[in-house]
Amino acid sequence: MYRKIEDFINVWQTEEDATVKIFSSIKDEYLSKTVSDNTRSLGRLAWHITQTLTEMGSKAGLVDADYLESKPIPSNISEIIDLYKKYSNVLAAAVKSKWIDDDLTQKMDLYGESWERGRILEILVNHQIHHRAQMTIVMRLLGLQVPGIYGPSKEEWKNYGMEPQE
């Protein structure tokens, strides 16, 4: 759980960059691709990550409205990236302007539960990481190159003069 706004903002920027890196690795023709009937498409996953910024942001009182609710998945990744960046920045700016460190222990009702604001921020970060991980699995199974986020991906080991680890 976050106890300082600055800590969240620093992590959020890193995770935003990672999300954009994953999104940028997807070509438009792969947005509707999936690997099974029980798996979301890459476009659906990217759009879900993006929609959550205004959905959860509005429930937490950080964003005025759930601007992306009921909007269809855009047909090109550049539009998803643009909207993701826009609302990621809106969310981060709202956290900085509306909450202070002492607010992070205050509880709010979200999804029928009582969450501390610092926990809400943690879940926003973890939610992105979770769905990016799903995306990389789908990407790998579709034969797409997966960029490294927290270290090199299998394809990137050669850039370090090393064989990929198994």
Short mmCIF file of C-alpha atoms in Angstrom, two decimals:
data_model
loop_
_atom_site.label_atom_id
_atom_site.label_comp_id
_atom_site.label_asym_id
_atom_site.label_seq_id
_atom_site.Cartn_x
_atom_site.Cartn_y
_atom_site.Cartn_z
CA MET A 1 0.00 0.00 0.00
CA TYR A 2 1.28 3.46 -0.81
CA ARG A 3 1.90 5.87 2.03
CA LYS A 4 3.34 8.73 -0.02
CA ILE A 5 1.90 10.29 -3.17
CA GLU A 6 5.39 10.81 -4.57
CA ASP A 7 6.13 7.09 -4.31
CA PHE A 8 3.00 6.27 -6.27
CA ILE A 9 3.74 8.89 -8.94
CA ASN A 10 7.26 7.54 -9.47
CA VAL A 11 6.03 3.95 -9.80
CA TRP A 12 3.08 5.04 -11.95
CA GLN A 13 5.36 6.72 -14.48
CA THR A 14 7.52 3.62 -14.74
CA GLU A 15 4.47 1.39 -15.17
CA GLU A 16 2.91 3.77 -17.70
CA ASP A 17 6.08 3.54 -19.77
CA ALA A 18 5.98 -0.26 -19.52
CA THR A 19 2.34 -0.36 -20.60
CA VAL A 20 3.00 1.88 -23.59
CA LYS A 21 5.98 -0.35 -24.49
CA ILE A 22 3.75 -3.44 -24.55
CA PHE A 23 0.93 -1.66 -26.41
CA SER A 24 3.42 -0.32 -28.98
CA SER A 25 4.56 -3.86 -29.78
CA ILE A 26 1.13 -4.78 -31.15
CA LYS A 27 0.20 -4.21 -34.76
CA ASP A 28 -3.39 -3.27 -35.55
CA GLU A 29 -4.10 -6.57 -37.31
CA TYR A 30 -3.41 -8.40 -34.03
CA LEU A 31 -5.85 -6.42 -31.87
CA SER A 32 -8.69 -8.87 -32.43
CA LYS A 33 -6.49 -11.95 -32.14
CA THR A 34 -6.76 -14.37 -29.27
CA VAL A 35 -5.44 -17.85 -28.59
CA SER A 36 -8.61 -19.54 -27.30
CA ASP A 37 -12.27 -18.95 -26.61
CA ASN A 38 -11.38 -18.44 -22.94
CA THR A 39 -8.82 -15.71 -23.59
CA ARG A 40 -9.40 -12.03 -24.20
CA SER A 41 -8.03 -10.54 -27.41
CA LEU A 42 -5.01 -8.26 -27.27
CA GLY A 43 -7.25 -5.30 -28.13
CA ARG A 44 -9.71 -6.18 -25.38
CA LEU A 45 -6.91 -6.46 -22.82
CA ALA A 46 -5.33 -3.16 -23.88
CA TRP A 47 -8.71 -1.45 -23.85
CA HIS A 48 -9.58 -2.92 -20.45
CA ILE A 49 -6.37 -1.51 -18.97
CA THR A 50 -7.21 1.87 -20.52
CA GLN A 51 -10.88 1.89 -19.49
CA THR A 52 -9.96 1.09 -15.90
CA LEU A 53 -8.22 4.45 -15.59
CA THR A 54 -11.52 6.33 -15.81
CA GLU A 55 -13.68 3.58 -14.32
CA MET A 56 -11.71 3.10 -11.12
CA GLY A 57 -10.56 6.72 -11.17
CA SER A 58 -14.16 7.94 -11.13
CA LYS A 59 -15.16 5.52 -8.37
CA ALA A 60 -12.25 6.84 -6.27
CA GLY A 61 -13.29 10.46 -6.91
CA LEU A 62 -10.15 11.22 -8.89
CA VAL A 63 -11.77 11.53 -12.31
CA ASP A 64 -15.03 13.40 -12.86
CA ALA A 65 -16.69 10.66 -14.91
CA ASP A 66 -16.10 7.26 -16.41
CA TYR A 67 -15.39 8.76 -19.82
CA LEU A 68 -14.52 5.47 -21.51
CA GLU A 69 -17.43 3.41 -20.19
CA SER A 70 -19.30 1.59 -22.96
CA LYS A 71 -16.93 2.90 -25.63
CA PRO A 72 -16.02 0.21 -28.19
CA ILE A 73 -12.49 -1.05 -28.56
CA PRO A 74 -10.69 1.26 -31.00
CA SER A 75 -9.61 -0.42 -34.23
CA ASN A 76 -6.04 0.86 -34.03
CA ILE A 77 -3.45 0.61 -31.30
CA SER A 78 -2.34 4.23 -31.70
CA GLU A 79 -5.77 5.42 -30.53
CA ILE A 80 -5.63 3.11 -27.53
CA ILE A 81 -2.13 4.38 -26.70
CA ASP A 82 -3.22 8.01 -27.01
CA LEU A 83 -6.22 7.50 -24.74
CA TYR A 84 -4.20 5.44 -22.28
CA LYS A 85 -1.54 8.17 -22.02
CA LYS A 86 -4.17 10.90 -21.73
CA TYR A 87 -6.10 9.28 -18.91
CA SER A 88 -2.99 7.95 -17.18
CA ASN A 89 -1.75 11.53 -16.97
CA VAL A 90 -5.18 12.78 -15.86
CA LEU A 91 -5.24 10.15 -13.11
CA ALA A 92 -1.72 10.94 -11.90
CA ALA A 93 -2.39 14.68 -11.90
CA ALA A 94 -5.62 14.13 -9.95
CA VAL A 95 -3.83 12.05 -7.32
CA LYS A 96 -1.26 14.85 -6.90
CA SER A 97 -3.85 17.63 -6.77
CA LYS A 98 -6.69 15.99 -4.84
CA TRP A 99 -4.96 13.76 -2.29
CA ILE A 100 -2.13 14.31 0.18
CA ASP A 101 -0.01 11.73 1.97
CA ASP A 102 -2.23 11.78 5.05
CA ASP A 103 -5.27 10.94 2.89
CA LEU A 104 -3.82 7.58 1.84
CA THR A 105 -5.03 5.83 4.99
CA GLN A 106 -8.60 7.11 4.56
CA LYS A 107 -11.06 4.42 3.57
CA MET A 108 -13.44 4.54 0.63
CA ASP A 109 -16.14 2.17 -0.51
CA LEU A 110 -15.22 0.59 -3.84
CA TYR A 111 -16.79 -2.50 -5.36
CA GLY A 112 -18.67 -3.30 -2.16
CA GLU A 113 -15.51 -3.22 -0.03
CA SER A 114 -13.74 -0.67 2.12
CA TRP A 115 -10.31 0.19 0.67
CA GLU A 116 -7.71 2.63 1.92
CA ARG A 117 -6.77 5.17 -0.71
CA GLY A 118 -3.17 3.92 -0.69
CA ARG A 119 -4.52 0.46 -1.47
CA ILE A 120 -6.55 1.85 -4.36
CA LEU A 121 -3.34 3.21 -5.86
CA GLU A 122 -1.61 -0.12 -5.33
CA ILE A 123 -4.44 -1.96 -7.07
CA LEU A 124 -4.33 0.46 -10.01
CA VAL A 125 -0.65 -0.40 -10.50
CA ASN A 126 -1.09 -4.13 -9.94
CA HIS A 127 -4.08 -4.26 -12.27
CA GLN A 128 -1.97 -2.97 -15.16
CA ILE A 129 0.84 -5.38 -14.40
CA HIS A 130 -1.57 -8.31 -14.23
CA HIS A 131 -3.18 -7.60 -17.59
CA ARG A 132 0.12 -6.73 -19.29
CA ALA A 133 1.33 -10.17 -18.24
CA GLN A 134 -1.73 -11.70 -19.87
CA MET A 135 -0.99 -9.69 -22.99
CA THR A 136 2.60 -10.92 -23.21
CA ILE A 137 1.44 -14.53 -23.03
CA VAL A 138 -1.07 -13.98 -25.83
CA MET A 139 1.59 -12.11 -27.82
CA ARG A 140 4.08 -14.95 -27.39
CA LEU A 141 1.49 -17.57 -28.40
CA LEU A 142 0.62 -15.51 -31.49
CA GLY A 143 4.30 -15.40 -32.47
CA LEU A 144 4.80 -11.71 -31.70
CA GLN A 145 8.01 -10.41 -30.19
CA VAL A 146 7.59 -9.53 -26.54
CA PRO A 147 9.52 -6.54 -25.19
CA GLY A 148 11.31 -6.85 -21.88
CA ILE A 149 9.87 -4.84 -19.03
CA TYR A 150 11.61 -5.84 -15.80
CA GLY A 151 14.54 -7.37 -17.65
CA PRO A 152 15.26 -8.64 -21.13
CA SER A 153 12.76 -10.79 -22.96
CA LYS A 154 13.89 -13.98 -24.65
CA GLU A 155 14.56 -12.10 -27.90
CA GLU A 156 16.55 -9.36 -26.17
CA TRP A 157 19.20 -11.54 -24.48
CA LYS A 158 21.29 -11.43 -27.69
CA ASN A 159 21.62 -7.65 -27.20
CA TYR A 160 23.64 -8.51 -24.08
CA GLY A 161 25.78 -11.05 -25.94
CA MET A 162 24.05 -13.89 -24.12
CA GLU A 163 21.91 -16.87 -24.99
CA PRO A 164 18.30 -16.65 -23.82
CA GLN A 165 17.63 -18.31 -20.52
CA GLU A 166 15.25 -21.25 -20.54
#
